[in-house]
C-alpha cells in the first residue's frame, strides 16, 4: 500500500508538487493522470526515494520514504522514465544482474529469472543482447528487472510511452497480472484512455495538485460526464480556477 500525504516539492520558483495526497491500495491499479508538467514524475521520484520532498510524507507498506528508504526500495519495483537497460548484456543477463544486486544467487536466482522470462514472455529474445531491442522488448526486460525481488508494490512512470498497440496490450495484461497477485500497482499517464482501460482508481493531478480522484464511475458521476476524456479536461480546468 502506498500513502502520500500533503507532499510538496519545488524546483526554484516552480512548485512541481503542491500538497498532493492520495492512497493506492493492494490488489488495485491506481492511475496517476495529468498533463505534461503536472508533477507526476516528481511525485513518483519522491516515492521511489531518488528525490527528497520539501514537505509532507510518503509511505510504502508503512515505511516512510525519508526515514526508511531501504525498506521502501525493498518493497517496491520501479519502472522509471526511460528504461536504462544495459545494451551489451542479453535480456537474461540484464535481469540476473538486478537479481544479484538484490542478493539472489545460484539456483534461486536462476529460478527467479526463468519465471520472470516466462511471465513476461521474453523467451524469444532472452539470449539476445539488448542493443537494438524494440521499445516493447526493452520495457519487458525493464519490468522483469523491477520485479526480480518480488515487490508488493509496483510503480511505473508512463510505461506505455512509445509502445505500439500490441506492446501496449501486452503491458496491460501484465499490469492486470500484477493486480491479480494482490500487488499495489501505481502508474502514471497523460492519456485518459490509457488510465480508463486499466485503472480501478484514478488520481488526476494538474499544476502539482490533485484536482479529482475516484473510480472511473465515481468521476463520471461527480463531473456529470459519461466521456472520461471530457472528465479529464473539466477536472483540469476546475483545478486551474
Ligand atoms: P510530469 O511528470 O507530470 O510531466 P514533472 O514532475 O516531470 O511532471 O514536472 C513537474 C514540474 O517540475 C515541471 O514544471 C518541470 O519542468 C519541473 N521539474 C521537474 N523536475 C525538475 C528538475 N529536476 N529541475 C527543475 N525543474 C523540474
Ligand atoms: Mg513525467
XYZ file of C-alpha atoms and ligand atoms in Angstrom:
269
model
C 0.000 0.000 0.000
C 1.177 3.498 -0.882
C 0.118 6.529 1.145
C 1.009 10.057 0.144
C 0.128 12.991 2.385
C 0.427 16.640 1.569
C 3.588 16.112 -0.449
C 5.476 19.213 -1.578
C 8.448 19.772 -3.835
C 9.726 22.929 -5.525
C 12.497 23.462 -8.035
C 13.453 27.101 -7.573
C 10.275 29.061 -8.220
C 8.440 26.071 -9.739
C 6.071 24.322 -7.328
C 6.214 20.946 -9.037
C 4.243 19.150 -6.300
C 1.993 21.367 -4.230
C 0.307 19.403 -1.446
C -0.509 16.101 -3.121
C -2.370 13.450 -1.093
C -3.716 10.083 -2.211
C -3.637 6.388 -1.422
C -3.023 3.377 -3.655
C -4.345 0.092 -2.263
C -3.177 -3.501 -2.613
C -4.848 -5.592 -5.293
C -5.813 -2.471 -7.220
C -4.457 -0.486 -10.125
C -4.218 3.215 -9.389
C -3.607 5.674 -12.213
C -1.880 8.990 -11.662
C -3.218 11.014 -14.562
C -2.150 14.508 -15.572
C -0.886 16.612 -18.457
C 2.831 17.085 -19.100
C 4.446 19.045 -16.303
C 1.671 18.235 -13.795
C 4.105 16.789 -11.249
C 3.618 13.055 -11.845
C 7.278 12.099 -12.230
C 8.323 14.319 -9.339
C 5.743 12.651 -7.074
C 6.861 9.181 -8.159
C 10.562 10.018 -7.815
C 9.994 11.097 -4.224
C 8.134 7.831 -3.690
C 10.946 5.689 -5.024
C 13.472 7.625 -2.973
C 15.640 9.322 -5.609
C 14.295 12.752 -4.677
C 13.573 14.279 -1.268
C 10.320 16.090 -0.566
C 10.292 19.607 0.878
C 7.241 18.754 2.958
C 4.582 16.134 3.621
C 5.158 12.406 3.697
C 5.013 9.251 1.627
C 4.849 5.700 2.966
C 5.127 2.341 1.255
C 3.747 -0.571 3.298
C 4.121 1.728 6.293
C 7.773 2.598 5.629
C 8.438 6.317 5.390
C 10.420 7.242 2.249
C 12.608 9.713 4.125
C 13.177 7.635 7.278
C 13.416 4.129 5.810
C 14.428 4.412 2.145
C 15.980 0.941 2.058
C 12.828 -0.743 3.336
C 10.855 1.263 0.780
C 13.098 0.103 -2.062
C 12.848 -3.499 -0.904
C 9.067 -3.389 -1.037
C 8.812 -1.605 -4.365
C 9.522 -2.378 -8.011
C 10.094 0.666 -10.194
C 9.864 1.263 -13.900
C 11.214 4.794 -14.276
C 11.034 7.080 -17.296
C 13.482 5.658 -19.841
C 14.330 2.068 -19.115
C 18.137 2.243 -18.969
C 18.837 -1.430 -19.627
C 22.388 -2.442 -20.489
C 22.782 -2.818 -24.285
C 25.760 -5.189 -24.104
C 24.022 -7.665 -21.807
C 21.390 -10.101 -23.013
C 17.834 -9.833 -21.721
C 18.549 -12.689 -19.302
C 21.804 -11.116 -18.094
C 20.091 -7.774 -17.516
C 17.501 -9.424 -15.272
C 20.031 -11.638 -13.480
C 22.285 -8.666 -12.794
C 19.472 -6.989 -10.851
C 18.755 -10.244 -9.084
C 22.355 -10.360 -7.850
C 22.138 -6.722 -6.740
C 19.140 -7.812 -4.688
C 21.030 -10.647 -3.043
C 19.826 -13.590 -5.130
C 22.413 -16.263 -6.004
C 22.730 -19.682 -7.626
C 19.657 -21.829 -8.158
C 17.292 -19.314 -6.533
C 18.498 -16.611 -8.907
C 18.203 -18.862 -11.981
C 14.691 -19.943 -10.996
C 13.527 -16.384 -10.418
C 14.966 -15.169 -13.730
C 13.356 -18.114 -15.570
C 9.968 -17.419 -14.050
C 10.122 -13.723 -14.972
C 11.188 -14.560 -18.525
C 8.184 -16.842 -18.773
C 5.741 -14.452 -17.119
C 6.754 -11.521 -19.323
C 7.041 -13.646 -22.464
C 10.675 -12.814 -23.054
C 11.715 -16.355 -24.136
C 12.055 -15.440 -27.800
C 14.721 -12.809 -27.203
C 16.094 -13.753 -23.774
C 19.541 -14.724 -25.087
C 19.936 -11.716 -27.370
C 21.903 -8.611 -26.431
C 19.592 -5.708 -25.577
C 21.188 -3.380 -28.124
C 18.642 -2.987 -30.910
C 15.634 -4.190 -28.885
C 12.304 -2.586 -29.763
C 10.782 -0.273 -27.160
C 8.298 -3.029 -26.261
C 11.094 -5.540 -25.690
C 13.041 -3.034 -23.608
C 10.009 -2.336 -21.422
C 9.500 -6.054 -20.795
C 13.105 -6.527 -19.705
C 12.976 -3.415 -17.520
C 9.755 -4.627 -15.931
C 11.195 -8.100 -15.315
C 14.192 -6.448 -13.686
C 11.990 -4.282 -11.464
C 10.097 -7.389 -10.274
C 13.161 -9.506 -9.522
C 12.829 -9.086 -5.722
C 9.097 -9.890 -5.842
C 7.939 -6.482 -4.570
C 4.446 -5.980 -3.137
C 4.236 -2.543 -4.745
C 4.967 -1.640 -8.365
C 5.391 1.917 -9.637
C 5.513 2.645 -13.373
C 6.149 6.110 -14.806
C 4.383 6.448 -18.189
C 5.184 2.849 -19.126
C 3.235 2.887 -22.405
C 5.151 5.837 -23.899
C 6.488 4.810 -27.287
C 4.767 1.418 -27.325
C 2.774 0.226 -30.316
C -0.739 -1.189 -29.978
C 0.342 -4.802 -29.453
C 3.020 -3.935 -26.925
C 0.565 -1.699 -25.059
C -1.895 -4.579 -24.901
C 0.746 -6.933 -23.614
C 1.767 -4.435 -20.952
C -1.861 -4.001 -19.843
C -2.163 -7.750 -19.459
C 0.961 -7.784 -17.321
C -0.281 -4.990 -15.130
C -3.516 -6.940 -14.614
C -1.464 -9.985 -13.634
C 0.332 -7.906 -11.014
C -3.042 -6.874 -9.619
C -4.280 -10.475 -9.636
C -1.251 -11.337 -7.458
C -2.588 -8.797 -4.948
C 0.104 -6.213 -5.581
C -0.377 -2.480 -5.330
C 0.149 -1.015 -8.800
C 0.584 2.722 -9.332
C 1.229 4.063 -12.787
C 1.272 7.468 -14.381
C -0.001 8.559 -17.758
C -1.074 11.680 -19.592
C -3.636 9.706 -21.621
C -7.108 9.259 -20.147
C -7.986 6.288 -22.389
C -4.925 4.510 -21.103
C -5.917 5.009 -17.495
C -9.593 4.312 -18.134
C -8.796 0.970 -19.753
C -6.898 -0.283 -16.766
C -7.446 1.524 -13.503
C -9.653 0.833 -10.518
C -8.850 4.236 -9.057
C -7.821 7.418 -10.816
C -5.997 10.393 -9.295
C -5.991 13.411 -11.609
C -3.276 15.984 -10.990
C -2.618 19.354 -12.582
C -0.138 22.047 -11.581
C 1.113 19.886 -8.722
C -2.333 19.456 -7.133
C -4.893 16.688 -7.030
C -7.932 18.050 -8.869
C -10.130 14.943 -8.811
C -9.968 11.324 -7.725
C -12.094 8.231 -7.560
C -13.149 5.217 -9.593
C -13.931 5.879 -13.280
C -17.652 5.583 -12.404
C -17.411 7.965 -9.459
C -15.543 10.520 -11.581
C -18.173 10.290 -14.328
C -20.922 10.874 -11.773
C -19.090 13.711 -9.995
C -18.467 15.604 -13.226
C -21.824 14.697 -14.778
C -19.981 13.405 -17.849
C -20.025 9.980 -19.482
C -16.969 10.683 -21.606
C -13.850 10.224 -19.447
C -11.796 12.384 -21.792
C -14.217 15.201 -21.004
C -13.972 14.406 -17.272
C -10.202 14.802 -17.519
C -10.409 18.173 -19.298
C -13.031 19.522 -16.882
C -11.107 18.389 -13.824
C -8.015 20.182 -15.080
C -9.978 23.337 -15.850
C -11.635 23.232 -12.451
C -8.227 22.870 -10.807
C -6.949 25.938 -12.630
C -9.714 28.146 -11.215
P 5.126 15.255 -15.286
O 5.867 14.004 -14.976
O 3.720 15.266 -14.776
O 5.185 15.623 -16.731
P 7.211 16.528 -13.709
O 7.026 16.013 -12.331
O 8.300 15.933 -14.529
O 5.818 16.465 -14.495
O 7.481 18.098 -13.653
C 6.692 18.979 -12.865
C 7.278 20.387 -12.964
O 8.540 20.417 -12.309
C 7.539 20.849 -14.384
O 7.291 22.246 -14.440
C 9.007 20.564 -14.578
O 9.577 21.434 -15.530
C 9.567 20.807 -13.190
N 10.749 19.952 -12.890
C 10.761 18.606 -12.781
N 11.988 18.152 -12.473
C 12.788 19.253 -12.388
C 14.185 19.458 -12.100
N 14.979 18.433 -11.811
N 14.637 20.724 -12.097
C 13.815 21.765 -12.364
N 12.505 21.640 -12.649
C 11.990 20.413 -12.654
Mg 6.790 12.632 -16.216
